[in-house]
PDB file of C-alpha atoms in Angstrom:
ATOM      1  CA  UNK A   1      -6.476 -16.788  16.252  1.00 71.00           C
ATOM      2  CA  UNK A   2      -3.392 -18.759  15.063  1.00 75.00           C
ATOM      3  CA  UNK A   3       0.069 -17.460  13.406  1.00 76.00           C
ATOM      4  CA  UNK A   4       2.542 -19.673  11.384  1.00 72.00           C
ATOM      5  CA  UNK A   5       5.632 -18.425  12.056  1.00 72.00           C
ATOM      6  CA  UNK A   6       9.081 -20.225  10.507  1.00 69.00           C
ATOM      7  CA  UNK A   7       7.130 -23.356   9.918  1.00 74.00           C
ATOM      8  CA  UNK A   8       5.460 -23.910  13.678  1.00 81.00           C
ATOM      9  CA  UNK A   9       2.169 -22.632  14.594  1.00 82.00           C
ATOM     10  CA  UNK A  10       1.529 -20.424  17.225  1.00 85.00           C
ATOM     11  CA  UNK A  11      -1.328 -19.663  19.270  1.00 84.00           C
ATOM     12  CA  UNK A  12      -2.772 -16.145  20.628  1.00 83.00           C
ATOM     13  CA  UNK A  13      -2.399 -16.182  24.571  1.00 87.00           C
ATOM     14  CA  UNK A  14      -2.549 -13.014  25.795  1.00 86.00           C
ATOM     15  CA  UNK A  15      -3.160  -9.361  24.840  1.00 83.00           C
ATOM     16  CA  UNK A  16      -1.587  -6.959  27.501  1.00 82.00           C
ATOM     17  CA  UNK A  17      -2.758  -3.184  26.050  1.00 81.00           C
ATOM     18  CA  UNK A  18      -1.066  -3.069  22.502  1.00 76.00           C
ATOM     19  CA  UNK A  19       0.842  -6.210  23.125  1.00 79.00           C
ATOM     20  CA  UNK A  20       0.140  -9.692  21.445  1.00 82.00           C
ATOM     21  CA  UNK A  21       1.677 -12.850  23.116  1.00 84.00           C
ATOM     22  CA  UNK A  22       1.444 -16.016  21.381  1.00 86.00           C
ATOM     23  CA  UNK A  23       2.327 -18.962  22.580  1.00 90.00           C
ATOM     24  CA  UNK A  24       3.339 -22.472  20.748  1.00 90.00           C
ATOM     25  CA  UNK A  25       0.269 -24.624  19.753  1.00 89.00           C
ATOM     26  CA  UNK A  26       2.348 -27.287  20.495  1.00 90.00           C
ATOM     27  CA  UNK A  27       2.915 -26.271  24.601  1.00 89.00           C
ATOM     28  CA  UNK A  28      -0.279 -28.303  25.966  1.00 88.00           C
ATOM     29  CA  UNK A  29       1.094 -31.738  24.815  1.00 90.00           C
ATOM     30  CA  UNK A  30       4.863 -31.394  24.478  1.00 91.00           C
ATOM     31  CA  UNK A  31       5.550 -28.267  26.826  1.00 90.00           C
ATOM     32  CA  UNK A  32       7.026 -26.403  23.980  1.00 90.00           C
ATOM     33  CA  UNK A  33       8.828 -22.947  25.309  1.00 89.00           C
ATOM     34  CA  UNK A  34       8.459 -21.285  22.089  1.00 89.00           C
ATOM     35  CA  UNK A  35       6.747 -17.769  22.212  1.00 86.00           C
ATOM     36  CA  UNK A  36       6.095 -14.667  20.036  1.00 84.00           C
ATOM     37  CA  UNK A  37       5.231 -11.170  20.852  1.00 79.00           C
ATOM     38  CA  UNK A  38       3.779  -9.092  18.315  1.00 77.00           C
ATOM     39  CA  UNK A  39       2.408  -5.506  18.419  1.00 69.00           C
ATOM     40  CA  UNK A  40      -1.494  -5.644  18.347  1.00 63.00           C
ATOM     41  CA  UNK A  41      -1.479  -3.266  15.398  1.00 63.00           C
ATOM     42  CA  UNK A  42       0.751  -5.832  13.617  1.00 72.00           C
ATOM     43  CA  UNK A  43      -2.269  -7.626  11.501  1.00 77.00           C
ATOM     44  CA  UNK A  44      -5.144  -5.935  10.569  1.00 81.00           C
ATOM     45  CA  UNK A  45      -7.279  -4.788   7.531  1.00 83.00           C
ATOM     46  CA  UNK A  46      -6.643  -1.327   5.921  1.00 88.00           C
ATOM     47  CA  UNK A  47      -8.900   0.135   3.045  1.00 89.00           C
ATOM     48  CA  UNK A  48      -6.257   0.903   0.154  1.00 85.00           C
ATOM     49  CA  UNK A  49      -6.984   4.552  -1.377  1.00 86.00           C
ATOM     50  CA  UNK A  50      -9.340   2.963  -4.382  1.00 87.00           C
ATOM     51  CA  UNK A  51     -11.654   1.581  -1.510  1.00 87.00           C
ATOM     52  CA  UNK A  52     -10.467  -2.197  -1.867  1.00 88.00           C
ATOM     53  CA  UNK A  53      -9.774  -4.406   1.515  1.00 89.00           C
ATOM     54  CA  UNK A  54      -6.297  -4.950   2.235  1.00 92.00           C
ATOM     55  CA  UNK A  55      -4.440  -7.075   4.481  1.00 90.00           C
ATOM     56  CA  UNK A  56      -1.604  -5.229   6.698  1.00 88.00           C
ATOM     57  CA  UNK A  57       0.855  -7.310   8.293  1.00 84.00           C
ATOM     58  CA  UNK A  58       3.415  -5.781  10.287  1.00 80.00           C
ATOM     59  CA  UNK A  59       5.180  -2.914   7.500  1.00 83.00           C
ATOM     60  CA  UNK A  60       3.890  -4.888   4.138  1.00 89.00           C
ATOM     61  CA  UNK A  61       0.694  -4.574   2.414  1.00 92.00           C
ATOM     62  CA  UNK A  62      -0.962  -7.636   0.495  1.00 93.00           C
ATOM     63  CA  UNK A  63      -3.730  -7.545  -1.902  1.00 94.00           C
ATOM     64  CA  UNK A  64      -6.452 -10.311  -2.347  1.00 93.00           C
ATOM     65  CA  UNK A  65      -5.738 -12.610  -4.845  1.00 92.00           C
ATOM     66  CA  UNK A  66      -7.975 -15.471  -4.190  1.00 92.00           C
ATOM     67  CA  UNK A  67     -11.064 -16.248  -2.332  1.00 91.00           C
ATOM     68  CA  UNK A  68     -12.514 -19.883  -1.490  1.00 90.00           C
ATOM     69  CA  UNK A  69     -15.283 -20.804   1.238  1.00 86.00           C
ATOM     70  CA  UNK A  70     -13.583 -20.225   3.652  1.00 87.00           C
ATOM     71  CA  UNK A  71     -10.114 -19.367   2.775  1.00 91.00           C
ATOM     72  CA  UNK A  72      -8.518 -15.950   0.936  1.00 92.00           C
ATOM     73  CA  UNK A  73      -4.823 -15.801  -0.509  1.00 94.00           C
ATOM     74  CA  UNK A  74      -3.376 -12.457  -0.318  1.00 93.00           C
ATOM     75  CA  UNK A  75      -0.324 -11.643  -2.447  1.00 94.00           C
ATOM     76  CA  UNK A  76       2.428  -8.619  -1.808  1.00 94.00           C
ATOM     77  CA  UNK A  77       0.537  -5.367  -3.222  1.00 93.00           C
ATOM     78  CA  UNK A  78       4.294  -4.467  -5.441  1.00 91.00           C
ATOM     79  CA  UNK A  79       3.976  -8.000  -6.586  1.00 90.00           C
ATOM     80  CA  UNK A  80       3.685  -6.975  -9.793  1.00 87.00           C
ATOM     81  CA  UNK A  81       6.062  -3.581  -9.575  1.00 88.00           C
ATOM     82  CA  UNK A  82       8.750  -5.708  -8.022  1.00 91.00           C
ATOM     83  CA  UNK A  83       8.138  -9.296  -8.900  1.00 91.00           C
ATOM     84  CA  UNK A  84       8.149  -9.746  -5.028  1.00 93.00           C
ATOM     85  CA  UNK A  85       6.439 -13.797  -4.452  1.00 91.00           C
ATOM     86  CA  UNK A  86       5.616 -12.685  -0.465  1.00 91.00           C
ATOM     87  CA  UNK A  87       2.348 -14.625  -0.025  1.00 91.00           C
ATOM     88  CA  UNK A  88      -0.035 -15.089   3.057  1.00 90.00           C
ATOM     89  CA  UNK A  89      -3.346 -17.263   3.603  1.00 89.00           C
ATOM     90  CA  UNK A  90      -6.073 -16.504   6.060  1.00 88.00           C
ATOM     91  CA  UNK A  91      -8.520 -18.996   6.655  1.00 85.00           C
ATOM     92  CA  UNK A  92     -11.528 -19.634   9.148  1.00 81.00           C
ATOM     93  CA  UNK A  93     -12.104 -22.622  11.162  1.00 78.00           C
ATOM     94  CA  UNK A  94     -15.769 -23.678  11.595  1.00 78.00           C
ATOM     95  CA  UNK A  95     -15.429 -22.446  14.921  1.00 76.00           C
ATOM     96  CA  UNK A  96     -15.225 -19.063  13.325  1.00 73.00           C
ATOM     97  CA  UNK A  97     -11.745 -18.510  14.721  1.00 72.00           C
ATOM     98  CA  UNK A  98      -9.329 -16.547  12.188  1.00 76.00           C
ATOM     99  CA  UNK A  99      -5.875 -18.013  11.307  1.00 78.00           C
ATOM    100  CA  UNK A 100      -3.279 -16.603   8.967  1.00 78.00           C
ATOM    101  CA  UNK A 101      -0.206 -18.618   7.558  1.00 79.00           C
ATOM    102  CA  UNK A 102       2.469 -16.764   6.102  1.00 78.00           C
ATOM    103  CA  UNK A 103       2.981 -18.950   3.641  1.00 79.00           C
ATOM    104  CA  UNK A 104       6.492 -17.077   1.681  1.00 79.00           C
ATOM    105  CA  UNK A 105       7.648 -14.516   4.184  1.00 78.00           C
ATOM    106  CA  UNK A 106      10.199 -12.799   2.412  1.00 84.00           C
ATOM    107  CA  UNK A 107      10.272  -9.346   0.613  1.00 90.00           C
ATOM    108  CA  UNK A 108      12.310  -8.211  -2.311  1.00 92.00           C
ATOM    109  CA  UNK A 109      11.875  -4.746  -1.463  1.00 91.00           C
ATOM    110  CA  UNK A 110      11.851  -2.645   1.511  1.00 89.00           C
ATOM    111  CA  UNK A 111       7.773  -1.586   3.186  1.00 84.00           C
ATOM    112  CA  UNK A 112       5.877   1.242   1.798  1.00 72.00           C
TER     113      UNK A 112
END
């Protein structure tokens, strides 16, 4: 699994109990330091209370918007209450492994 983060990509490394650590996808050929640590819990998929699939990531909840092949678009679920643009893309690579971009990571509202 891969995670854009601020622009660079970032690969998963190692998952210590409820800990994620992800490490730059960029450290193999350039020895990039970067590295993320996320809480395991921090992207997953949650039923929403009308039985729809939902995408959880970290506090905020998107709703599908899209769906290709082999790529959905997720949108903030108070897009529409709050005008709020917060996007995210998950795709899968014909290797089957699962990547997510956040493509416009900012909220105009606090979570729900």
């Amino acid at each position: 699994m891969q995670v854009r983060h601020g622009g660079h990509l970032f690969n998963k490394h190692v998952v210590r109990g409820t800990m994620v650590y992800w490490r730059c996808s960029q450290h193999q050929v350039f020895k990039c330091k970067a590295r993320l640590k996320s809480d395991g819990n921090y992207v997953k998929y949650i039923v929403g209370c009308r039985g729809s699939r939902k995408l959880k990531v970290g506090d905020f909840t998107y709703t599908k918007n899209k769906e290709s092949v082999n790529k959905t678009y997720w949108s903030c679920a108070r897009a529409g209450m709050h005008k709020c643009k917060a996007r995210v893309l998950t795709y899968t690579l014909t290797n089957g492994e699962q990547n997510l971009v956040v493509r416009y990571p900012n909220h105009n509202h606090d979570p729900f």
